[in-house]
Coordinates of C-alpha atoms in Angstrom, one line a residue:
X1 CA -26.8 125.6 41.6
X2 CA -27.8 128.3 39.0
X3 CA -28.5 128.4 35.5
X4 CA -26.6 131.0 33.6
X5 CA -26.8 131.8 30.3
X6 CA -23.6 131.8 28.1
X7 CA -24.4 133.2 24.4
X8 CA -27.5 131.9 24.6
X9 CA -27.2 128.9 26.3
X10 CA -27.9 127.6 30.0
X11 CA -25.2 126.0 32.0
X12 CA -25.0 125.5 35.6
X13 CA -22.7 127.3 37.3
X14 CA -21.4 127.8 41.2
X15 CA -20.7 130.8 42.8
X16 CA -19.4 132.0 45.8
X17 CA -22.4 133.8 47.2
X18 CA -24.4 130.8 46.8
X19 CA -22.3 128.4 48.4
X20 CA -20.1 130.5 51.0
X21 CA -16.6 129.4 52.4
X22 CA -18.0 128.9 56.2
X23 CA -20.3 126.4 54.4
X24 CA -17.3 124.5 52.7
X25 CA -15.8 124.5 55.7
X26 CA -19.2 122.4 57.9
X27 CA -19.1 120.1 55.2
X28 CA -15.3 119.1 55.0
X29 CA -14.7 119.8 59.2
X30 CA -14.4 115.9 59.7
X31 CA -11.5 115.1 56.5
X32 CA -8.0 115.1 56.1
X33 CA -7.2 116.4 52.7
X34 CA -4.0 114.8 51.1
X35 CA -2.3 116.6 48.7
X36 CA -0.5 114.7 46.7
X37 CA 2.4 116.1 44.6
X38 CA 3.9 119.9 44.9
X39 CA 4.3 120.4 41.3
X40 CA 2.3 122.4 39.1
X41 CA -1.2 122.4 40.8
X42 CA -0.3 121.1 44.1
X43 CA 1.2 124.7 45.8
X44 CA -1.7 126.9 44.8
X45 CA -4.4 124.5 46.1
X46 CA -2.3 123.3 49.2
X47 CA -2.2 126.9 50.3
X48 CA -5.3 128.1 49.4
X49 CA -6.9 125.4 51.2
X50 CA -4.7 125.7 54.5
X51 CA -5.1 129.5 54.4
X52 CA -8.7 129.3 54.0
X53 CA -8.8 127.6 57.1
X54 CA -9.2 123.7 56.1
X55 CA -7.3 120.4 57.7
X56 CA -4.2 119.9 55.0
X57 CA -1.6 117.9 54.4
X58 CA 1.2 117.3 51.7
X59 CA 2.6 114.1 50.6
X60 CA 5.6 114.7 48.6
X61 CA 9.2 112.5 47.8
X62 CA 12.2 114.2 48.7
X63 CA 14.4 116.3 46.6
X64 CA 13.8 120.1 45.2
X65 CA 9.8 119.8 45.3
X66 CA 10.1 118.7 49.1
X67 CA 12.8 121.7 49.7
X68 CA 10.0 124.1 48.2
X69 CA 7.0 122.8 50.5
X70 CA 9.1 122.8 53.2
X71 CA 10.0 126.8 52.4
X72 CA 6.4 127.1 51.8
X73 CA 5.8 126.6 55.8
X74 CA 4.7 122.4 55.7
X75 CA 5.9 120.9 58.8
X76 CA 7.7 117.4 58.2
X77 CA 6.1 114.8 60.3
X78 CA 3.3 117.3 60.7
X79 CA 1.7 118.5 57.7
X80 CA 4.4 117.2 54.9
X81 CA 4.5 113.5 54.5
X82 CA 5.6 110.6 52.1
X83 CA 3.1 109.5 49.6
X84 CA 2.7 106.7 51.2
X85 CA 2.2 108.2 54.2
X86 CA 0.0 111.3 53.5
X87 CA -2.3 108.7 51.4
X88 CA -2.9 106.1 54.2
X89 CA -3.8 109.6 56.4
X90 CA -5.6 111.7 53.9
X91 CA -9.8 111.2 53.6
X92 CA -9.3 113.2 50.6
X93 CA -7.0 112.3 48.6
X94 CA -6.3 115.0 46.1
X95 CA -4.0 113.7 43.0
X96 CA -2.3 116.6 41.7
X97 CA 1.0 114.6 39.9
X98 CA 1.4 115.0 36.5
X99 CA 0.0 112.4 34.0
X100 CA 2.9 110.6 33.8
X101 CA 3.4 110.5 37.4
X102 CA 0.1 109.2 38.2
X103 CA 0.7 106.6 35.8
X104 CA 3.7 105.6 38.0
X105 CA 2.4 106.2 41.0
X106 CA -1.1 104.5 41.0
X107 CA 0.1 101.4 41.8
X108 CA 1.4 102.6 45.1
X109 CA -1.5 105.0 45.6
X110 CA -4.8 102.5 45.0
X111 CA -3.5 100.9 48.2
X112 CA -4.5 103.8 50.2
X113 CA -7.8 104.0 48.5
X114 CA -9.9 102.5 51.2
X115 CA -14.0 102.2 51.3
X116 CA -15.7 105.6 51.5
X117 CA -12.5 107.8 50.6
X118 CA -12.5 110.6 48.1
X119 CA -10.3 110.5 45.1
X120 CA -9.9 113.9 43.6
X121 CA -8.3 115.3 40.1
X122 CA -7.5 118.3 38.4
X123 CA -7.3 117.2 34.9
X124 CA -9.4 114.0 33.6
X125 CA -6.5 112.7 31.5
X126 CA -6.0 109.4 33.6
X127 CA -9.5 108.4 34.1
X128 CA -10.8 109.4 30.7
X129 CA -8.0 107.0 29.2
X130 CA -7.9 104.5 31.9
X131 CA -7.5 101.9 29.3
X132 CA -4.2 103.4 28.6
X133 CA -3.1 104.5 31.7
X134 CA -4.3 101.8 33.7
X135 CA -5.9 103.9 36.5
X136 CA -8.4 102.5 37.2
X137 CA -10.1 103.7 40.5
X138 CA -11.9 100.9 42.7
X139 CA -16.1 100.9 43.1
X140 CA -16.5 102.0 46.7
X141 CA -14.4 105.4 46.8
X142 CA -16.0 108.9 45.4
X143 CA -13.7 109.6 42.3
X144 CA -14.3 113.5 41.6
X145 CA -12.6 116.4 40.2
X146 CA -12.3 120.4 40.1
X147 CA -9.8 121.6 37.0
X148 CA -8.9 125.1 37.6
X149 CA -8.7 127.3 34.8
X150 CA -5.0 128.0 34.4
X151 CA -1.8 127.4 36.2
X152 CA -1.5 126.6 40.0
X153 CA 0.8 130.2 39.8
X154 CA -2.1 132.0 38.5
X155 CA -4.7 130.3 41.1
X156 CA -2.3 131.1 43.9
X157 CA -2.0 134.7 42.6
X158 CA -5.8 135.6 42.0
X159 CA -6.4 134.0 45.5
X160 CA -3.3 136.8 47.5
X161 CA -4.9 139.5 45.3
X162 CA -8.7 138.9 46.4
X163 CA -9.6 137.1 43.0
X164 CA -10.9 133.6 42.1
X165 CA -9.6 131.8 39.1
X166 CA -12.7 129.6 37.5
X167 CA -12.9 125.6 37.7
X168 CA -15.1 123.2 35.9
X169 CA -15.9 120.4 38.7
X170 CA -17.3 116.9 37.6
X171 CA -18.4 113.9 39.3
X172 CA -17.4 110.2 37.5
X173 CA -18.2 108.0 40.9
X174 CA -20.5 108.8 43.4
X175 CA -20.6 105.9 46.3
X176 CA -20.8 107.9 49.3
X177 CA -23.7 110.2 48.1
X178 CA -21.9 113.0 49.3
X179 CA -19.1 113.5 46.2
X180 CA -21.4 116.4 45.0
X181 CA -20.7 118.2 48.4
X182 CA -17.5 117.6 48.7
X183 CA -16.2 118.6 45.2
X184 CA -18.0 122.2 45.5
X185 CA -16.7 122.1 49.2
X186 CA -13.3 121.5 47.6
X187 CA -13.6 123.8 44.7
X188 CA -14.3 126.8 47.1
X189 CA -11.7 126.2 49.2
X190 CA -9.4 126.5 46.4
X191 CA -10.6 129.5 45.5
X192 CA -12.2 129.4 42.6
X193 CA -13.9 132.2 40.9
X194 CA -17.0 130.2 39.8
X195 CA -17.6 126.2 39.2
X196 CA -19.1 125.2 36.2
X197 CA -20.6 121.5 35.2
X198 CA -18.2 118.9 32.8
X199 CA -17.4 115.4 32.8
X200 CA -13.9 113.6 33.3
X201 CA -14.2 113.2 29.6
X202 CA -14.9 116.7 28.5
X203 CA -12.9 118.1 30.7
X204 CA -9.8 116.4 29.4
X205 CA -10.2 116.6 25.8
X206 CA -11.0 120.2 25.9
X207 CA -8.1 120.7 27.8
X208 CA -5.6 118.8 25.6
X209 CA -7.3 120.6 22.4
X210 CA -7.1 124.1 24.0
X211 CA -3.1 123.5 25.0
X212 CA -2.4 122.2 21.5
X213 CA -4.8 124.9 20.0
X214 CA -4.8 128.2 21.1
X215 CA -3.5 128.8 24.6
X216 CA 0.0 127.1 23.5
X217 CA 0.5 125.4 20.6
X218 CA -1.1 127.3 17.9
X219 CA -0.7 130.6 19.2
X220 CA 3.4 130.3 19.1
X221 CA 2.9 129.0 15.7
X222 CA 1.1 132.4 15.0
X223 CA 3.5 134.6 16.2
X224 CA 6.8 132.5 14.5
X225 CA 4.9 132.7 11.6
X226 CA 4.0 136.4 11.5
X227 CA 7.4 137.1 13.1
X228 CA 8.7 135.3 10.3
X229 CA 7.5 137.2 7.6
X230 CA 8.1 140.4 8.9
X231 CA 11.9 139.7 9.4
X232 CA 11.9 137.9 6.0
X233 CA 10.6 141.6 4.2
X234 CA 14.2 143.6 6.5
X235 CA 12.2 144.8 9.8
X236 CA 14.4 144.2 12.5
X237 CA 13.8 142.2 15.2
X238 CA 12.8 144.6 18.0
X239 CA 10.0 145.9 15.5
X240 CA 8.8 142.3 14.4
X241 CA 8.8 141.8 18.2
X242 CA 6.4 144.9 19.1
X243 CA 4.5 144.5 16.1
X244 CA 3.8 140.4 17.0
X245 CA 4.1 139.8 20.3
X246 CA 4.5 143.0 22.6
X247 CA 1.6 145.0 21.1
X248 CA -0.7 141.7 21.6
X249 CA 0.2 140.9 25.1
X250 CA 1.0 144.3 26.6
X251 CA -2.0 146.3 24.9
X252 CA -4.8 144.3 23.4
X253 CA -4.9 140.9 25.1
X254 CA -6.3 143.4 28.5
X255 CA -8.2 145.1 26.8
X256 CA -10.2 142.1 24.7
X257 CA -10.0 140.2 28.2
X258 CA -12.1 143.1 30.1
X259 CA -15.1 144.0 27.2
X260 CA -14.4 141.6 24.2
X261 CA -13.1 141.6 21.2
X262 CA -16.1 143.8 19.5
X263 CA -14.4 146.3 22.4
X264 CA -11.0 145.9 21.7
X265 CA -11.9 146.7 18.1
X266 CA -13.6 149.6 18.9
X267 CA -10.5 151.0 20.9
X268 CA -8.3 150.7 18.3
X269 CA -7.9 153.1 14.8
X270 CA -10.1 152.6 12.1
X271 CA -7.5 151.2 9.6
X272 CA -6.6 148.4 12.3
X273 CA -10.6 147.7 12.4
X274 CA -10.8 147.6 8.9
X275 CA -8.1 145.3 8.4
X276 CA -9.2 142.8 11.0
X277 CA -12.8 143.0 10.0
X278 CA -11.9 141.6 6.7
X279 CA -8.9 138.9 7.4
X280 CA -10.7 137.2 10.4
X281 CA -12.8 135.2 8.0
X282 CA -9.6 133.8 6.1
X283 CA -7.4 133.1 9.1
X284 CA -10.6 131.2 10.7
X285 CA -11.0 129.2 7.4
X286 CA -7.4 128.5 7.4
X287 CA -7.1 126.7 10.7
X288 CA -10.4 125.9 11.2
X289 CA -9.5 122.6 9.4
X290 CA -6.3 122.1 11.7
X291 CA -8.2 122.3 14.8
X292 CA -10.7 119.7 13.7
X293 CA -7.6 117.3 13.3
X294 CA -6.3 118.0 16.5
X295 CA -9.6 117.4 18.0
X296 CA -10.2 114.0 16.3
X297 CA -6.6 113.2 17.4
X298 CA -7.3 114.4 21.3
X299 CA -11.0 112.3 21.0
X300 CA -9.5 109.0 19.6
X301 CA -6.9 109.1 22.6
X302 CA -3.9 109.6 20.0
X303 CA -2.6 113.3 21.7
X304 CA -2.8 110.9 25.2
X305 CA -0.9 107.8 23.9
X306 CA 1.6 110.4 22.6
X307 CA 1.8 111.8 25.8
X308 CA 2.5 108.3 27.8
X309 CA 4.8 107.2 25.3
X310 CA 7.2 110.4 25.5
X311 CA 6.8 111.2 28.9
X312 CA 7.6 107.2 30.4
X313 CA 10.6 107.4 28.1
X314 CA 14.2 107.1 31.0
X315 CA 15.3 110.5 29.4
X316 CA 12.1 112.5 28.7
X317 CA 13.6 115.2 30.7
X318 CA 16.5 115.9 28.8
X319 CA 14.5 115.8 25.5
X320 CA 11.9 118.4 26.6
X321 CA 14.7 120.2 28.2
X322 CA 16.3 120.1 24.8
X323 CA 12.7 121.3 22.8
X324 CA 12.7 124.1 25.3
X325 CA 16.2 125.5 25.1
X326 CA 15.8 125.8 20.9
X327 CA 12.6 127.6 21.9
X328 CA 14.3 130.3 24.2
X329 CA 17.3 130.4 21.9
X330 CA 15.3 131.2 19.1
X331 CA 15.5 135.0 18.1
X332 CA 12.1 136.1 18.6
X333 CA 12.3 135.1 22.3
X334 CA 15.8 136.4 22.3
X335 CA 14.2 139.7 21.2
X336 CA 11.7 139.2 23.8
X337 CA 14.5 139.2 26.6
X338 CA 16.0 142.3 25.9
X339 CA 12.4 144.2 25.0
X340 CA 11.4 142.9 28.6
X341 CA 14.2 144.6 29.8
X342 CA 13.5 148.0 28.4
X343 CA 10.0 148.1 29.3
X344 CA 9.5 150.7 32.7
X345 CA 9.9 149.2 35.8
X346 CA 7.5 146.9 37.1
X347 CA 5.5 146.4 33.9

């Protein structure tokens, strides 16, 4: 492991030149690896281990999500199981349902959880509130986790094009003495970019903040609120579009995401410098406050009760199907449909 130094602070980090594929591979030769669920997270980190040469298998109930593993080349009977099934097989048994899903499922799946046997998560949601979930891992199994930095697309992606997407790994139960190895082992072989240290705990109230904050939540509150005001003051809705979203996504997000932001200012006009030089400070002290609620509300386990509640309810689905049809209906993403259109061919 190295020390790096992020802005002036160490953290230990994991790369790929230190701790090589062919040496993931040594260490995992002798285990089955379970993947369990084809959802979100489950297809880029199937694949990626499978193609990177490792001894996979799926466990998955039938319907659309088995139809997709099945197109994505796992072998009923061979490599695509039950849940039941791939559990009682797997060595590793890599939990990759959603929350409420694992909540549903654990039952069934803490069967399969025999002595010496690896228990592995993306997201510490059910562990870190295992007094609300009820998961609740038994003492004589390694309980470990790597949480890749974005969606299982965008892992998938990044590993066809050459490119690692970063993970944070953590260890929460260690009883074969080997759960280091086998979570960096792991965390290789899905392709990450670079591992860096957390805890179950950190790991998920991070994660629920930055969803809530500014990877989801807050940022479409931003641009519907921007968007807003512009169509409020007669500019039309292909130029409150450009000026919002289009400009952001399609010019400045690369170009912050490659330097910086001090570099993304320094590529744009003076004017645009100017302006964002001085109205940083009041946008941060405006929601500066809202992101110390949401925080409190992800820490006291509020944002994760919320989360049970709605998604055990018998017609969650049509709800959120619901939420995200007034979304898509609304006009700035109807805007967005027919400026994606016009853009040049494959941009």
């Amino acid at each position: 492991m190295a020390k790096m130094n992020f802005g002036g602070v160490e953290e230990t980090v994991i790369t790929r030149e230190e701790f090589p594929l062919e040496k993931a591979r040594e260490i995992l030769k002798d285990e089955t690896i379970a993947v369990i669920g084809y959802g979100v997270q489950g297809p880029g980190q199937s694949l990626n281990l499978r193609d990177n040469g490792f001894n996979v298998i799926v466990g998955q109930r039938e319907g659309k999500t088995y139809d997709k593993a099945v197109n994505d080349g796992w072998v009923p009977g061979e490599t695509l199981f039950s849940i039941e099934e791939a559990a009682k097989r797997g060595t590793i048994i890599m939990c990759l349902l959603s929350d409420a899903a694992v909540i549903s499922v654990w039952p069934t799946l803490k069967q399969y959880l025999r002595a010496g046997k690896a228990l592995y998560f993306s997201h510490g949601f059910a562990i870190t509130w295992n007094d609300r979930s009820g998961v609740v891992p038994p003492k004589d199994i390694d309980v470990i986790m790597v949480a890749p930095k974005g969606s299982g697309t965008s892992l998938r992606t990044m590993f066809l094009e050459g490119r690692g997407l970063n993970s944070s790994f953590a260890i929460y139960q260690d009883y074969t003495g080997r759960a280091l190895e086998r979570t960096i082992a792991l965390g290789i072989g899905i392709g990450s970019g670079y591992l860096f240290e957390t805890t179950f705990q950190r790991e998920a109230i991070s994660d629920l903040t930055g969803e809530r904050g500014s990877l989801m939540g807050a940022i479409q509150g931003l641009l519907l609120a921007q968007y807003e005001v512009l169509r409020e003051n007669g500019h039309t809705p292909s130029e409150a579009f450009n000026e919002t979203v289009e400009e952001l996504t399609q010019s400045l997000m690369p170009l912050f995401a490659k330097k910086g932001m001090d570099w993304m200012y320094a590529n744009c006009s003076t004017t645009a410098q100017r302006g964002a030089l001085d109205w940083m400070g009041p946008f941060h002290d405006a929601i500066k406050p809202v992101m110390k609620d949401l925080y409190e509300s992800v820490k006291k386990g509020e944002e994760a009760q919320r989360s049970i509640d709605s998604n055990s309810q018998p017609d969650y689905r049509e709800k959120l199907e619901k939420e995200l049809k007034e979304l898509r209906e609304s006009e700035m993403w109807r805007a967005a449909e027919t400026v994606r259109r016009l853009r040049p061919e494959g941009v």
